[in-house]
PDB file of N, CA and C in Angstrom:
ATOM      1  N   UNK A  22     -12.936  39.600  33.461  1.00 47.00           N
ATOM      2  CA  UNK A  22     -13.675  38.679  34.288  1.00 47.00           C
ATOM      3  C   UNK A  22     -14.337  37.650  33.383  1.00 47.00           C
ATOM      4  N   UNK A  23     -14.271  36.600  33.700  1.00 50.00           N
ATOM      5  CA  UNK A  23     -14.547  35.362  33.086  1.00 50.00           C
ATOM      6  C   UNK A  23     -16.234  35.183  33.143  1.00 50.00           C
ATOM      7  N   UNK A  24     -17.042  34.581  31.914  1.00 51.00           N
ATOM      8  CA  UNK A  24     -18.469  34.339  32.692  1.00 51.00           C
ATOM      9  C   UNK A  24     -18.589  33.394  33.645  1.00 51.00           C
ATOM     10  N   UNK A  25     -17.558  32.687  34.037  1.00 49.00           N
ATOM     11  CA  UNK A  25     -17.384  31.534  35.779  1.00 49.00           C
ATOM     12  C   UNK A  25     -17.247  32.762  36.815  1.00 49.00           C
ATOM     13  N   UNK A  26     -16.400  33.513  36.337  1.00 50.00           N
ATOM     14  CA  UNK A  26     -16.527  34.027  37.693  1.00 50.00           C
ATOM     15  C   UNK A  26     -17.210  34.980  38.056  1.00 50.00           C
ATOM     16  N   UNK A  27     -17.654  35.512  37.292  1.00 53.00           N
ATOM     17  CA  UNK A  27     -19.453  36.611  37.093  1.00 53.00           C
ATOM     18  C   UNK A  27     -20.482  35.879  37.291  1.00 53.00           C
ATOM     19  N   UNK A  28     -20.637  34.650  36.792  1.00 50.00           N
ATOM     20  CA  UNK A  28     -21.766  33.698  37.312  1.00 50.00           C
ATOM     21  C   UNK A  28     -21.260  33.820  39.181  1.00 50.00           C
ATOM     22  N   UNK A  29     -20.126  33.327  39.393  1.00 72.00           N
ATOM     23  CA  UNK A  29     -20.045  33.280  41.026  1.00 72.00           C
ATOM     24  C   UNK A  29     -20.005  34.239  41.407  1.00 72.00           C
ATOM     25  N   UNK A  30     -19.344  35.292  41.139  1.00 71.00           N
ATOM     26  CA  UNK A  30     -19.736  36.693  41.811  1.00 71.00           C
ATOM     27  C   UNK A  30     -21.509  36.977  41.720  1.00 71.00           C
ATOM     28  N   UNK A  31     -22.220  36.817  41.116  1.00 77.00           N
ATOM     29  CA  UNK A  31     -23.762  37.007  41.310  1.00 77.00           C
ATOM     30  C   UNK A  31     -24.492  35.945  42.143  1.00 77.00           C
ATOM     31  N   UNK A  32     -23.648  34.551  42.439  1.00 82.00           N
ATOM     32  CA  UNK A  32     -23.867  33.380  42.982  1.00 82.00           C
ATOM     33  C   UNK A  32     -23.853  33.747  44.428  1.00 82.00           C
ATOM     34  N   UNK A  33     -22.837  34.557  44.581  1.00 78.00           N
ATOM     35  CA  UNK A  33     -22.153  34.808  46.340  1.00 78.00           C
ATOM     36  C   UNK A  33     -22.981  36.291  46.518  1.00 78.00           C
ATOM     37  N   UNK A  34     -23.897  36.884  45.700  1.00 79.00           N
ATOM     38  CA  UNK A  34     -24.323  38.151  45.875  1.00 79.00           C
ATOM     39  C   UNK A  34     -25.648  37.676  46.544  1.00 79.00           C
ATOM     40  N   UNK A  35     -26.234  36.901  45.187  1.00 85.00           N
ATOM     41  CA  UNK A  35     -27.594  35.922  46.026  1.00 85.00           C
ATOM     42  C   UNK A  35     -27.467  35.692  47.455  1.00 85.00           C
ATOM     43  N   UNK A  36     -26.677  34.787  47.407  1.00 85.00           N
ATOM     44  CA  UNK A  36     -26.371  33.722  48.728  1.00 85.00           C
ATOM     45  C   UNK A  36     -26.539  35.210  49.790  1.00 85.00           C
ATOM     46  N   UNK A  37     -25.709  35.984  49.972  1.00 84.00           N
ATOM     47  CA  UNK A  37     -25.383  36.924  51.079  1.00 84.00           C
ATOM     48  C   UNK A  37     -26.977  37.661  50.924  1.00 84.00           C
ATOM     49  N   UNK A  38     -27.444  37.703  49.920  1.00 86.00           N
ATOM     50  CA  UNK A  38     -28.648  39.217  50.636  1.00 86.00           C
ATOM     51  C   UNK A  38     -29.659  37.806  50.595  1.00 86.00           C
ATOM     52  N   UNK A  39     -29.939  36.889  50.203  1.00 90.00           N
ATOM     53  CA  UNK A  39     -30.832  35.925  51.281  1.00 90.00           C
ATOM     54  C   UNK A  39     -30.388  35.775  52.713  1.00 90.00           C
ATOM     55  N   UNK A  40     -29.254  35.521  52.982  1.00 89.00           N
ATOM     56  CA  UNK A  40     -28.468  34.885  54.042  1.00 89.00           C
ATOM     57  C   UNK A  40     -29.090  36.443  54.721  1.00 89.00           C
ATOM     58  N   UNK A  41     -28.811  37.395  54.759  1.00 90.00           N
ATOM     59  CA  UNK A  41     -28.801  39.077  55.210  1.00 90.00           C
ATOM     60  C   UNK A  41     -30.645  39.226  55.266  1.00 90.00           C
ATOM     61  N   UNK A  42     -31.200  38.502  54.590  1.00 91.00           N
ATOM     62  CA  UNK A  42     -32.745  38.677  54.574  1.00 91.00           C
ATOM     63  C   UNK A  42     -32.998  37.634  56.141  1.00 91.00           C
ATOM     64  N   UNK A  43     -33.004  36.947  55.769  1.00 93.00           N
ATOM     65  CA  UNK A  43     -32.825  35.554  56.619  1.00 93.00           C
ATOM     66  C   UNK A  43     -32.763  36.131  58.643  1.00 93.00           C
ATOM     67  N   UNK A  44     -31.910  36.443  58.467  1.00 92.00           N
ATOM     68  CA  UNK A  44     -31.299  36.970  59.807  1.00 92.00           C
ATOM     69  C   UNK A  44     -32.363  38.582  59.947  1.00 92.00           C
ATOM     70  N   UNK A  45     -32.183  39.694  58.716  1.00 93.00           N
ATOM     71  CA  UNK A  45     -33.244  40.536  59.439  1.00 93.00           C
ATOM     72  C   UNK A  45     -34.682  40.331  60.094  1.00 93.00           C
ATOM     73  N   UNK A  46     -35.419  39.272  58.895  1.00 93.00           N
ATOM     74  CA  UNK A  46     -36.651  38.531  59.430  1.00 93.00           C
ATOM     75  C   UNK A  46     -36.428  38.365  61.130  1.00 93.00           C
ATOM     76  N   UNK A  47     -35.419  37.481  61.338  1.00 92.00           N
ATOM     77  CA  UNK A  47     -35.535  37.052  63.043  1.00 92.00           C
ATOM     78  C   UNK A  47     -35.243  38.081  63.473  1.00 92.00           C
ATOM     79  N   UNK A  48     -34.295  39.036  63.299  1.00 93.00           N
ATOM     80  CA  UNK A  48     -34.118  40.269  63.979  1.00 93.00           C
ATOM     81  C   UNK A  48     -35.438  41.147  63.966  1.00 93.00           C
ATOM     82  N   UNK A  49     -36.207  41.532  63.271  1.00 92.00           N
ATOM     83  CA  UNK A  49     -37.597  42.029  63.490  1.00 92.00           C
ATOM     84  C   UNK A  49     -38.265  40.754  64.432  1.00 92.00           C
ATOM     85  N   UNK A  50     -38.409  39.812  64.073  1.00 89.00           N
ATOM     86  CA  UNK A  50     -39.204  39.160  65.262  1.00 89.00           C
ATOM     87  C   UNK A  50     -38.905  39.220  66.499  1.00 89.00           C
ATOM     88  N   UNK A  51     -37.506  38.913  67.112  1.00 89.00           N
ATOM     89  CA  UNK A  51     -37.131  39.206  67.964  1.00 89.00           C
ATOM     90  C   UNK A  51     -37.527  40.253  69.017  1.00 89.00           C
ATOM     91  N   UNK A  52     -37.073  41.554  67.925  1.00 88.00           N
ATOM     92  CA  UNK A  52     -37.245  43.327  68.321  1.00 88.00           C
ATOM     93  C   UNK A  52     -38.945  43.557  68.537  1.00 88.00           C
ATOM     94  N   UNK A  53     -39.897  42.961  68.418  1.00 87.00           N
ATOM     95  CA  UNK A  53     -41.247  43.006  68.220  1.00 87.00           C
ATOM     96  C   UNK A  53     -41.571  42.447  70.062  1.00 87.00           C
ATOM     97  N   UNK A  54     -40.556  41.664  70.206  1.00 85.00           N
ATOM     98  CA  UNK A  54     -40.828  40.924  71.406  1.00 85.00           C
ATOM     99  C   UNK A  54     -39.643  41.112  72.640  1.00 85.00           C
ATOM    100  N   UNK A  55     -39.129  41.572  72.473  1.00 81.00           N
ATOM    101  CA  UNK A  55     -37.567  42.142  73.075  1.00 81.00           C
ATOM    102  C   UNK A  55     -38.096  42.557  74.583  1.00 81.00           C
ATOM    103  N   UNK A  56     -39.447  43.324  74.400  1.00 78.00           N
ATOM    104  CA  UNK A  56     -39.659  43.792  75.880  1.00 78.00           C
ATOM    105  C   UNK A  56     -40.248  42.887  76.940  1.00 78.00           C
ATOM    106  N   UNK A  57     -40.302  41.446  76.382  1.00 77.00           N
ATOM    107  CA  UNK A  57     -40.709  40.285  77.104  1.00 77.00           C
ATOM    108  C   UNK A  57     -39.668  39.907  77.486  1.00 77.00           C
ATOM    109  N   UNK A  58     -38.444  40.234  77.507  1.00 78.00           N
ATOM    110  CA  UNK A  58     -36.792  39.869  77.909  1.00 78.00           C
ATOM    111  C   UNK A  58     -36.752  39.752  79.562  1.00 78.00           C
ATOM    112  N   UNK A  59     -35.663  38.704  80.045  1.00 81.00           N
ATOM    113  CA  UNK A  59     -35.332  39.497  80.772  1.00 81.00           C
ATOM    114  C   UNK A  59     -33.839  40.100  80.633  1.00 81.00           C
ATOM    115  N   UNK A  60     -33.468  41.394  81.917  1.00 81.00           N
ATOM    116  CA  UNK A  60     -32.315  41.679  81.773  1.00 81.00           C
ATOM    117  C   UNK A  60     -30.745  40.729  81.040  1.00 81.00           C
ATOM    118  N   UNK A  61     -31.015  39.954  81.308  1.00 80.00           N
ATOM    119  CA  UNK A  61     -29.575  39.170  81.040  1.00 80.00           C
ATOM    120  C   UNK A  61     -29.723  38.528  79.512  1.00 80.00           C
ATOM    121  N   UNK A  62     -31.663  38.186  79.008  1.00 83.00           N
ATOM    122  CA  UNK A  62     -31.302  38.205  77.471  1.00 83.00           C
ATOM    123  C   UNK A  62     -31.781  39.477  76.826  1.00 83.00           C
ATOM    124  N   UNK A  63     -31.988  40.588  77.622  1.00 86.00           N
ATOM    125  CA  UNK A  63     -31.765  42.036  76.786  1.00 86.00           C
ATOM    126  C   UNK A  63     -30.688  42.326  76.499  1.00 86.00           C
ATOM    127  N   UNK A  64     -29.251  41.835  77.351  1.00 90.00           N
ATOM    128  CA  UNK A  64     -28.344  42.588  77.332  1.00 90.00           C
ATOM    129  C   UNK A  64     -27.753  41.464  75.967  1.00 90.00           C
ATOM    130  N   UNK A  65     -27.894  40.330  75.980  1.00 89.00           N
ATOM    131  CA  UNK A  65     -27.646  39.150  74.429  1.00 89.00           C
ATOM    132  C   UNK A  65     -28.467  40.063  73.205  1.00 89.00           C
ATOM    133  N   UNK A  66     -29.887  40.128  73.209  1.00 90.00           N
ATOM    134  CA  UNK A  66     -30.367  40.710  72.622  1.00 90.00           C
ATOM    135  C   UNK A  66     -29.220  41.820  72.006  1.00 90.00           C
ATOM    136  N   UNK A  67     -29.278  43.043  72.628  1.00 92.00           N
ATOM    137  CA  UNK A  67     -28.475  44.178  72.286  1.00 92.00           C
ATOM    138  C   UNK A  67     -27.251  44.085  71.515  1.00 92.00           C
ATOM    139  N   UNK A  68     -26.542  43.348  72.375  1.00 93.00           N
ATOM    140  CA  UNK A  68     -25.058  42.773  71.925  1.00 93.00           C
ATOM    141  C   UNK A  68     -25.351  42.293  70.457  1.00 93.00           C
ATOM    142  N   UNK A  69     -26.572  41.087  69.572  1.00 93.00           N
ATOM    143  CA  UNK A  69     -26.919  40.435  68.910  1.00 93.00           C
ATOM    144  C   UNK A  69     -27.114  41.702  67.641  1.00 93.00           C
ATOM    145  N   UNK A  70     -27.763  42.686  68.238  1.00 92.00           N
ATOM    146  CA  UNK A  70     -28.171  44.036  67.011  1.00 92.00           C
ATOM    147  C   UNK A  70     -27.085  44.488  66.697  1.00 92.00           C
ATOM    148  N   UNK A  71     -26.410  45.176  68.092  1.00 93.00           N
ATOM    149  CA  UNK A  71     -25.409  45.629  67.688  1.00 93.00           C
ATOM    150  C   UNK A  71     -24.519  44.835  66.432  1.00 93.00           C
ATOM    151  N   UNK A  72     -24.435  44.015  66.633  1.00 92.00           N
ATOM    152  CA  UNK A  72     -23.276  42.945  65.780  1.00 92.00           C
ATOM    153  C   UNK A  72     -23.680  42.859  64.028  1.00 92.00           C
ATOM    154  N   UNK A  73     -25.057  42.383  64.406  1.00 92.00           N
ATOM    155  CA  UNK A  73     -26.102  43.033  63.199  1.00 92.00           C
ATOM    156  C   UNK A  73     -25.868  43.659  62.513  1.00 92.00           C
ATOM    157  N   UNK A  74     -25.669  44.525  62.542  1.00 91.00           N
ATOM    158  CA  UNK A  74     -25.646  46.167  62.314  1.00 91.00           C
ATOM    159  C   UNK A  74     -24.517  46.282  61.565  1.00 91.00           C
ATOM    160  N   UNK A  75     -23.088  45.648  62.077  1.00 89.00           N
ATOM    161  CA  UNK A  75     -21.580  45.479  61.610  1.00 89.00           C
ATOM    162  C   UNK A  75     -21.454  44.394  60.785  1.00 89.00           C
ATOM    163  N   UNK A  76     -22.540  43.387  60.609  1.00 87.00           N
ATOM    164  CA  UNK A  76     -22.057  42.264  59.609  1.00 87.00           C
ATOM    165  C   UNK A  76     -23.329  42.887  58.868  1.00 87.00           C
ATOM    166  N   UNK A  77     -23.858  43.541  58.741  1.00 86.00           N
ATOM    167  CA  UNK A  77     -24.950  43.863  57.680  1.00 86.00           C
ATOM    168  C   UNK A  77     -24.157  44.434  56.598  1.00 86.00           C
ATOM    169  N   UNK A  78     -23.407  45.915  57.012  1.00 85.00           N
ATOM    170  CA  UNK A  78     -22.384  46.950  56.504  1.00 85.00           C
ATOM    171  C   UNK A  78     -21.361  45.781  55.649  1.00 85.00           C
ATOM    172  N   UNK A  79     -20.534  44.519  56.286  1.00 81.00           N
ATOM    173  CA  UNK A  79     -20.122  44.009  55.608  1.00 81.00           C
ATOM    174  C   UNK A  79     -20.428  43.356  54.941  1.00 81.00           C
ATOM    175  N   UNK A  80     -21.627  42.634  55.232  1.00 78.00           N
ATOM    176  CA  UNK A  80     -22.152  42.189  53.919  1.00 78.00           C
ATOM    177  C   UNK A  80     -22.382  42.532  52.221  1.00 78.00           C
ATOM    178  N   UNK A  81     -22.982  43.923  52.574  1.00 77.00           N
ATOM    179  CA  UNK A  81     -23.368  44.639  51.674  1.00 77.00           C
ATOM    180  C   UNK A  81     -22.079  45.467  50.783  1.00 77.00           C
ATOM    181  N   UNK A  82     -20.734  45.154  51.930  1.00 76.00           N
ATOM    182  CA  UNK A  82     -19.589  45.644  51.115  1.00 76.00           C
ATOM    183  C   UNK A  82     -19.298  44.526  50.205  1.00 76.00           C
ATOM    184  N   UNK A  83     -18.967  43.383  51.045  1.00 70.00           N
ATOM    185  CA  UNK A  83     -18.987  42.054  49.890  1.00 70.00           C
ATOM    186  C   UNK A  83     -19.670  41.821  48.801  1.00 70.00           C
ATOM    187  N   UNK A  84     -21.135  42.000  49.007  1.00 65.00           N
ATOM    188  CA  UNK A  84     -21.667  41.929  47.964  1.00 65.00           C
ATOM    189  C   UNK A  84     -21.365  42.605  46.631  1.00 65.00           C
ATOM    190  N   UNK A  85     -21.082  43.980  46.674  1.00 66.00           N
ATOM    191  CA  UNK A  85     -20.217  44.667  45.862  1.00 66.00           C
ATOM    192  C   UNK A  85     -18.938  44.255  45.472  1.00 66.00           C
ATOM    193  N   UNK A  86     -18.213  44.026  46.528  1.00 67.00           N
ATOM    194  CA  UNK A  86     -16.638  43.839  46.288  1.00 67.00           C
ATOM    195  C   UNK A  86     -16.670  42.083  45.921  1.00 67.00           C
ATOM    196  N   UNK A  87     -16.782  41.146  46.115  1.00 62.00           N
ATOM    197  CA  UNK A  87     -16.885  39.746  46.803  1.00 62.00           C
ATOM    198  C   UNK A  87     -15.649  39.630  46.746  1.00 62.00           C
ATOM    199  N   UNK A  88     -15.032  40.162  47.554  1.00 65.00           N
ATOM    200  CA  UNK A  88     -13.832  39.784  48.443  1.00 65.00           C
ATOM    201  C   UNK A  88     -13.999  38.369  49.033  1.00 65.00           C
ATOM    202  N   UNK A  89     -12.974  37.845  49.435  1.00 71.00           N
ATOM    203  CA  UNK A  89     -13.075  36.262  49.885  1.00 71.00           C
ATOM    204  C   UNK A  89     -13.305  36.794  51.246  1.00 71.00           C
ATOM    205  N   UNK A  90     -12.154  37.452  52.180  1.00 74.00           N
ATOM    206  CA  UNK A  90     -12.376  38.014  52.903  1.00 74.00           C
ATOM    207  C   UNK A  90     -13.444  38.257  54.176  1.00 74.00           C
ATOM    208  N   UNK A  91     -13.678  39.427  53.139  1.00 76.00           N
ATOM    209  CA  UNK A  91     -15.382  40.251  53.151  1.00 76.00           C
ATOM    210  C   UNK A  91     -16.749  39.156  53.400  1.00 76.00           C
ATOM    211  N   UNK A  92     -16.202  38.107  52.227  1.00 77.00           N
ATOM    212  CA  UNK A  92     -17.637  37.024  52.225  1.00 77.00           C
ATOM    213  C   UNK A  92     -17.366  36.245  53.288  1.00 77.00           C
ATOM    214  N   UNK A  93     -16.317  35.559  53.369  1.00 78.00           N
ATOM    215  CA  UNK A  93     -16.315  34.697  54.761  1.00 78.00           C
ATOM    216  C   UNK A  93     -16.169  35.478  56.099  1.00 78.00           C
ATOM    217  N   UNK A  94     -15.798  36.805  56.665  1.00 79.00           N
ATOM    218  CA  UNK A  94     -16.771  37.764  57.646  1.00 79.00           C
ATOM    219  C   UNK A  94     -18.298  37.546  57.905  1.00 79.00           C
ATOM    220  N   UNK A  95     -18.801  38.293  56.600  1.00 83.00           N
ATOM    221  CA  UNK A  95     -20.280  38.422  56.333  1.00 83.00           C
ATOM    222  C   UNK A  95     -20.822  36.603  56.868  1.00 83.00           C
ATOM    223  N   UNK A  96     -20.493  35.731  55.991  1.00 84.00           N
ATOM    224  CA  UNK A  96     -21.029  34.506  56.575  1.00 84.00           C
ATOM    225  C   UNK A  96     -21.335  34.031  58.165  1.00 84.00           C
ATOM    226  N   UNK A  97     -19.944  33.989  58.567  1.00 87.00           N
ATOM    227  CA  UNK A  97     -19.473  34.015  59.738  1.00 87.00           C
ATOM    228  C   UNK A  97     -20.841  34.764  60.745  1.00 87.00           C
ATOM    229  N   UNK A  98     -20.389  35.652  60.336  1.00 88.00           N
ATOM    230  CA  UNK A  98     -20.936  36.563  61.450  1.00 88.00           C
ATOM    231  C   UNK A  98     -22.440  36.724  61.152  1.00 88.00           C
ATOM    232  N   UNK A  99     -23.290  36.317  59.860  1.00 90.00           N
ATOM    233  CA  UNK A  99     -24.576  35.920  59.942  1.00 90.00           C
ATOM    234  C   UNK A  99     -25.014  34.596  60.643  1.00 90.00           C
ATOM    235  N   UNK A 100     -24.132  33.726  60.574  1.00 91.00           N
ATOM    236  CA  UNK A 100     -24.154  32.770  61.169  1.00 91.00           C
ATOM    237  C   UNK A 100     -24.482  32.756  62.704  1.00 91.00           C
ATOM    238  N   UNK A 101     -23.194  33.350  62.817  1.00 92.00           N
ATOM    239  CA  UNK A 101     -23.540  34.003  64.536  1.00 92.00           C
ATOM    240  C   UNK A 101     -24.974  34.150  65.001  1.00 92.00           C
ATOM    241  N   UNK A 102     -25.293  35.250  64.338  1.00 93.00           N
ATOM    242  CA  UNK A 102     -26.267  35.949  64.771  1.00 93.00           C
ATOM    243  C   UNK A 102     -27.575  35.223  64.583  1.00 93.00           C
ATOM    244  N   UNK A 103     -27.771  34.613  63.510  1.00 93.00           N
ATOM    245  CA  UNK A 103     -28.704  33.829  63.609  1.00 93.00           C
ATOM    246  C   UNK A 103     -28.913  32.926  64.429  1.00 93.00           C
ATOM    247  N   UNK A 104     -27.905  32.196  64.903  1.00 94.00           N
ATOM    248  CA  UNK A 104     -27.998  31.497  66.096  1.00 94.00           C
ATOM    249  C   UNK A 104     -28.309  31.989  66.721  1.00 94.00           C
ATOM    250  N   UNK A 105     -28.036  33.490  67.432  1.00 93.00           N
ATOM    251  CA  UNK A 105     -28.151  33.535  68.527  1.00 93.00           C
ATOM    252  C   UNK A 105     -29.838  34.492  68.587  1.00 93.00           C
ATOM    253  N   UNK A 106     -29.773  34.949  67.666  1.00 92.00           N
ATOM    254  CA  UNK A 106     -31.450  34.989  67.260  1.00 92.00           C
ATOM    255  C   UNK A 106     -32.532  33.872  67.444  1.00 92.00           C
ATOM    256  N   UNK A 107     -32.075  33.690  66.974  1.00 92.00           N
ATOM    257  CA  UNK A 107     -32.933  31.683  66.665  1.00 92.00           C
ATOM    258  C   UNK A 107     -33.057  31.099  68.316  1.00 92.00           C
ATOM    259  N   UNK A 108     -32.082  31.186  69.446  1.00 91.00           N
ATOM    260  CA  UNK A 108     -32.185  31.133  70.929  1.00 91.00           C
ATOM    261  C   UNK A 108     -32.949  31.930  71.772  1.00 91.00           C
ATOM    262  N   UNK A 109     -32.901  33.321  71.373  1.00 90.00           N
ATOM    263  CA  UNK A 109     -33.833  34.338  72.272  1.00 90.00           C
ATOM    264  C   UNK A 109     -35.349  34.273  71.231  1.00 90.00           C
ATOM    265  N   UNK A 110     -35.595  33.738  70.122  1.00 89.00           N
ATOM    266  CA  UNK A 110     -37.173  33.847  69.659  1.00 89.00           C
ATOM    267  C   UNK A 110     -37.068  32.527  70.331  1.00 89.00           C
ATOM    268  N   UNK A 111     -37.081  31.283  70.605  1.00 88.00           N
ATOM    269  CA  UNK A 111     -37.389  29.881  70.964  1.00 88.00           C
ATOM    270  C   UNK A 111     -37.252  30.468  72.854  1.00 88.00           C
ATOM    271  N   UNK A 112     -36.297  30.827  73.648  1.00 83.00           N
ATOM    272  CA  UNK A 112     -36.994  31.661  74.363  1.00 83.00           C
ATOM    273  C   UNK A 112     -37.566  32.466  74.796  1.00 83.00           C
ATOM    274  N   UNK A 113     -38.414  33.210  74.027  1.00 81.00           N
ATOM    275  CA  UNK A 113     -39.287  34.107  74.552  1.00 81.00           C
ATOM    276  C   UNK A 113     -40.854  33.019  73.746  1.00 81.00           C
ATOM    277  N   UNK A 114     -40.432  31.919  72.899  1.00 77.00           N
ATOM    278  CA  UNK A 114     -41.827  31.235  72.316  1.00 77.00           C
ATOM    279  C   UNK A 114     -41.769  30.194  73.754  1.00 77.00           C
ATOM    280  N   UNK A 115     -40.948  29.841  74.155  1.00 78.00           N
ATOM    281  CA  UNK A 115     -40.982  29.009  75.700  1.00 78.00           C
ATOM    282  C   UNK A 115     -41.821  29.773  77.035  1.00 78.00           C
ATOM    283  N   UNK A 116     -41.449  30.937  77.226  1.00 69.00           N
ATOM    284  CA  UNK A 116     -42.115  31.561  78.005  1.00 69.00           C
ATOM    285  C   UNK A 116     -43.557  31.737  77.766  1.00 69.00           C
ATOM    286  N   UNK A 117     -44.163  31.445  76.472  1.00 64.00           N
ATOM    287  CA  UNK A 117     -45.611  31.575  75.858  1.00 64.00           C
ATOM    288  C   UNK A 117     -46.341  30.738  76.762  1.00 64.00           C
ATOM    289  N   UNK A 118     -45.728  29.340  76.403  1.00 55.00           N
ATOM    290  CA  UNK A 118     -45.925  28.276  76.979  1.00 55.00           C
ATOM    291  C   UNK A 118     -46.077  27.917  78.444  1.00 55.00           C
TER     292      UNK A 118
END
């Protein structure tokens, strides 16, 4: 392994457990407030953990492995989720209001 590509393999390790920090933060905020839901964004909610839960596992495989793969999954699917995190905290901070 080259020091380019050990520098990027520790580059794409960063990136993913911020990116993986990033998304748990809203996922605890979320889960703190979840019981202010209603049914139809509990059931987003749920769906949102669940998914969580499966791009976390891959993340943390990538990070080890950095599969191209593996990393563009993990992205992907933090991506996701943050979005759709980032929609149920801005509605349930709307309902404050």
């Amino acid at each position: 392994m080259t020091e380019t590509t050990k520098a990027t393999g520790e580059d794409v390790r960063k990136q993913l457990r911020e990116a993986l920090d990033e998304v748990e933060g809203l996922r605890d905020a979320v889960r703190v407030r979840a019981h202010l839901l209603g049914m139809e964004l509990k059931e987003k909610w749920e769906h949102l953990d669940r998914r969580f839960l499966e791009v976390r596992d891959v993340a943390r495989a990538a990070r080890d492995d950095v599969r191209g793969d593996l990393i563009a999954a993990s992205r992907d699917g933090l991506a996701e989720i943050k979005k759709g995190l980032r929609e149920l905290r801005d509605g349930l901070d709307s309902k404050r209001h």
